[in-house]
Amino acid sequence: MKLYHGSNAAIEIPRLIGQTRGLDFGAGFYLTSSQIQAERFSEIVYKRKKDNGDPIVTVYEFDAEAAERQLKILRFHSADIAWLNFVVDNRLKKYTALEYDVIIGAVANDDVMPTIQALLGGFLTEEGALLALKTKKLADQYCMKSGAALASLKFVRAYITGGQYGK
């Protein structure tokens, strides 16, 4: 299967980078199966980096069947209570349970963050947050968290996006 990484640079050899802010699944190398999501994110990163580099999507081939046999994978099939608690713990940098090579699940993007912030602030219950999330169309994300997971990615190509997102 193809996975996409949006950034401000082409990344032929992905690597693990420490967590500088609270991310959905903690530190790791993030990808998505949605080319559109990756293109949008490349524009966000490009702007965040003060127009340094270019909005670039790097494409990889990922052998999901081999990964299932060889790697420790945590998969969230929906934005349910387990996913919500996992994302909140990682966003707050409080996650301390089992370690995985790959984590797969929905993206808590900018549309979702107000719901999570309302939950953290006590303005929404978990049930209310889940109801609010059901109205969102969430893209997926793959977080590679180990060298073995990164080795399962094969670089295909990189391209500059058309710039139609976020401008």
CSV table of C-alpha atoms in Angstrom, one decimal:
chain,number,residue,atom,x,y,z
A,1,MET,CA,0.0,0.0,0.0
A,2,LYS,CA,1.1,3.6,-0.5
A,3,LEU,CA,1.6,5.9,2.4
A,4,TYR,CA,2.3,9.7,2.2
A,5,HIS,CA,4.3,12.1,4.4
A,6,GLY,CA,3.7,15.8,4.2
A,7,SER,CA,6.6,18.1,5.1
A,8,ASN,CA,8.7,21.0,3.8
A,9,ALA,CA,11.4,18.7,2.5
A,10,ALA,CA,11.7,15.4,0.7
A,11,ILE,CA,12.5,12.6,3.1
A,12,GLU,CA,14.1,9.6,1.3
A,13,ILE,CA,15.3,8.0,4.5
A,14,PRO,CA,12.8,8.6,7.3
A,15,ARG,CA,14.1,8.8,10.9
A,16,LEU,CA,12.6,9.0,14.3
A,17,ILE,CA,12.7,12.5,15.8
A,18,GLY,CA,12.0,13.3,19.4
A,19,GLN,CA,8.6,14.8,20.4
A,20,THR,CA,8.7,18.6,20.7
A,21,ARG,CA,5.0,19.0,21.3
A,22,GLY,CA,2.0,16.8,22.2
A,23,LEU,CA,1.2,14.6,19.2
A,24,ASP,CA,-1.7,12.2,18.8
A,25,PHE,CA,0.4,9.0,19.0
A,26,GLY,CA,3.6,10.5,20.6
A,27,ALA,CA,7.0,10.7,19.0
A,28,GLY,CA,7.5,9.0,15.7
A,29,PHE,CA,7.4,9.4,11.9
A,30,TYR,CA,3.8,10.1,10.8
A,31,LEU,CA,2.2,9.1,7.5
A,32,THR,CA,-1.3,8.8,6.1
A,33,SER,CA,-2.9,6.7,3.3
A,34,SER,CA,-4.6,9.9,2.2
A,35,GLN,CA,-2.7,11.8,-0.4
A,36,ILE,CA,-4.9,14.8,0.1
A,37,GLN,CA,-4.3,14.9,3.8
A,38,ALA,CA,-0.5,14.7,3.2
A,39,GLU,CA,-0.7,17.6,0.7
A,40,ARG,CA,-2.6,19.7,3.2
A,41,PHE,CA,-0.2,18.9,5.9
A,42,SER,CA,2.8,19.7,3.7
A,43,GLU,CA,1.3,23.2,3.2
A,44,ILE,CA,0.9,23.6,7.0
A,45,VAL,CA,4.5,22.5,7.7
A,46,TYR,CA,5.8,24.8,5.0
A,47,LYS,CA,4.0,27.8,6.5
A,48,ARG,CA,5.0,26.8,10.0
A,49,LYS,CA,8.6,26.7,8.9
A,50,LYS,CA,8.2,30.3,7.6
A,51,ASP,CA,8.2,29.3,3.9
A,52,ASN,CA,11.5,27.4,4.3
A,53,GLY,CA,11.9,24.6,1.7
A,54,ASP,CA,8.8,23.7,-0.3
A,55,PRO,CA,5.5,22.0,0.5
A,56,ILE,CA,6.5,18.4,-0.4
A,57,VAL,CA,4.8,15.0,-0.2
A,58,THR,CA,7.0,12.0,0.0
A,59,VAL,CA,5.5,8.7,-1.1
A,60,TYR,CA,6.4,5.3,0.4
A,61,GLU,CA,5.4,1.7,-0.3
A,62,PHE,CA,4.4,-0.1,2.9
A,63,ASP,CA,3.9,-3.8,3.1
A,64,ALA,CA,1.1,-4.0,5.6
A,65,GLU,CA,0.9,-7.8,5.5
A,66,ALA,CA,4.6,-8.2,6.4
A,67,ALA,CA,4.3,-5.5,9.1
A,68,GLU,CA,1.4,-7.4,10.7
A,69,ARG,CA,3.6,-10.5,10.9
A,70,GLN,CA,6.8,-8.8,12.0
A,71,LEU,CA,5.9,-5.7,14.0
A,72,LYS,CA,4.0,-4.9,17.2
A,73,ILE,CA,1.0,-2.8,15.9
A,74,LEU,CA,-1.7,-0.9,17.8
A,75,ARG,CA,-4.7,-0.2,15.5
A,76,PHE,CA,-7.7,1.9,16.4
A,77,HIS,CA,-10.5,1.0,14.0
A,78,SER,CA,-12.5,4.1,14.9
A,79,ALA,CA,-12.4,7.3,16.9
A,80,ASP,CA,-13.8,5.5,20.0
A,81,ILE,CA,-13.1,6.0,23.7
A,82,ALA,CA,-9.9,4.0,23.6
A,83,TRP,CA,-8.6,6.2,20.8
A,84,LEU,CA,-9.7,9.3,22.5
A,85,ASN,CA,-8.0,8.5,25.8
A,86,PHE,CA,-4.8,7.4,23.9
A,87,VAL,CA,-4.7,10.7,22.0
A,88,VAL,CA,-5.4,12.8,25.1
A,89,ASP,CA,-2.6,11.0,27.1
A,90,ASN,CA,-0.2,11.5,24.2
A,91,ARG,CA,-1.2,15.1,23.7
A,92,LEU,CA,-0.5,15.7,27.4
A,93,LYS,CA,2.7,13.7,27.2
A,94,LYS,CA,1.4,11.3,29.9
A,95,TYR,CA,1.3,8.0,28.0
A,96,THR,CA,3.4,5.4,29.8
A,97,ALA,CA,1.9,2.0,28.8
A,98,LEU,CA,3.0,-0.5,26.2
A,99,GLU,CA,5.3,0.5,23.4
A,100,TYR,CA,4.5,-0.3,19.8
A,101,ASP,CA,6.4,-0.3,16.5
A,102,VAL,CA,3.4,1.2,14.6
A,103,ILE,CA,0.2,2.9,15.7
A,104,ILE,CA,-2.7,3.3,13.2
A,105,GLY,CA,-5.8,5.4,13.7
A,106,ALA,CA,-7.7,8.6,13.0
A,107,VAL,CA,-6.0,12.0,12.9
A,108,ALA,CA,-7.0,14.5,15.6
A,109,ASN,CA,-6.7,17.4,13.2
A,110,ASP,CA,-7.5,21.1,13.7
A,111,ASP,CA,-11.2,20.3,13.4
A,112,VAL,CA,-11.0,17.8,16.3
A,113,MET,CA,-8.8,19.7,18.6
A,114,PRO,CA,-11.5,22.0,20.0
A,115,THR,CA,-13.5,18.9,21.0
A,116,ILE,CA,-10.4,17.5,22.8
A,117,GLN,CA,-9.7,20.8,24.5
A,118,ALA,CA,-13.3,21.0,25.6
A,119,LEU,CA,-13.0,17.5,27.1
A,120,LEU,CA,-9.7,18.4,28.8
A,121,GLY,CA,-11.2,21.6,30.2
A,122,GLY,CA,-14.2,19.7,31.6
A,123,PHE,CA,-16.7,21.3,29.3
A,124,LEU,CA,-17.5,18.0,27.6
A,125,THR,CA,-17.8,14.4,28.9
A,126,GLU,CA,-16.1,11.6,27.1
A,127,GLU,CA,-19.5,10.6,25.7
A,128,GLY,CA,-20.1,14.2,24.5
A,129,ALA,CA,-16.7,14.3,22.9
A,130,LEU,CA,-17.3,11.1,21.0
A,131,LEU,CA,-20.7,12.3,19.8
A,132,ALA,CA,-19.0,15.5,18.5
A,133,LEU,CA,-16.3,13.5,16.8
A,134,LYS,CA,-18.8,11.3,14.9
A,135,THR,CA,-19.7,14.3,12.8
A,136,LYS,CA,-16.1,14.7,11.6
A,137,LYS,CA,-14.6,12.9,8.6
A,138,LEU,CA,-11.3,11.9,10.0
A,139,ALA,CA,-8.3,10.9,7.9
A,140,ASP,CA,-6.0,8.1,9.1
A,141,GLN,CA,-2.5,8.3,10.3
A,142,TYR,CA,0.3,5.8,10.7
A,143,CYS,CA,2.9,6.5,13.3
A,144,MET,CA,6.2,4.6,12.9
A,145,LYS,CA,7.8,4.4,16.3
A,146,SER,CA,10.8,2.1,15.8
A,147,GLY,CA,13.7,1.4,13.5
A,148,ALA,CA,12.0,-1.8,12.4
A,149,ALA,CA,8.9,0.1,11.5
A,150,LEU,CA,10.9,2.7,9.5
A,151,ALA,CA,12.7,-0.2,7.7
A,152,SER,CA,9.3,-1.3,6.4
A,153,LEU,CA,8.9,1.9,4.3
A,154,LYS,CA,10.3,1.9,0.8
A,155,PHE,CA,10.8,5.3,-0.8
A,156,VAL,CA,8.9,5.7,-4.1
A,157,ARG,CA,9.1,9.4,-4.9
A,158,ALA,CA,8.6,13.0,-3.6
A,159,TYR,CA,6.8,15.9,-5.2
A,160,ILE,CA,6.0,19.5,-4.6
A,161,THR,CA,2.3,20.1,-4.0
A,162,GLY,CA,0.4,22.4,-6.3
A,163,GLY,CA,-0.1,24.9,-3.4
A,164,GLN,CA,-3.9,24.7,-3.5
A,165,TYR,CA,-4.2,24.0,0.2
A,166,GLY,CA,-4.1,26.8,2.8
A,167,LYS,CA,-3.4,29.7,0.5
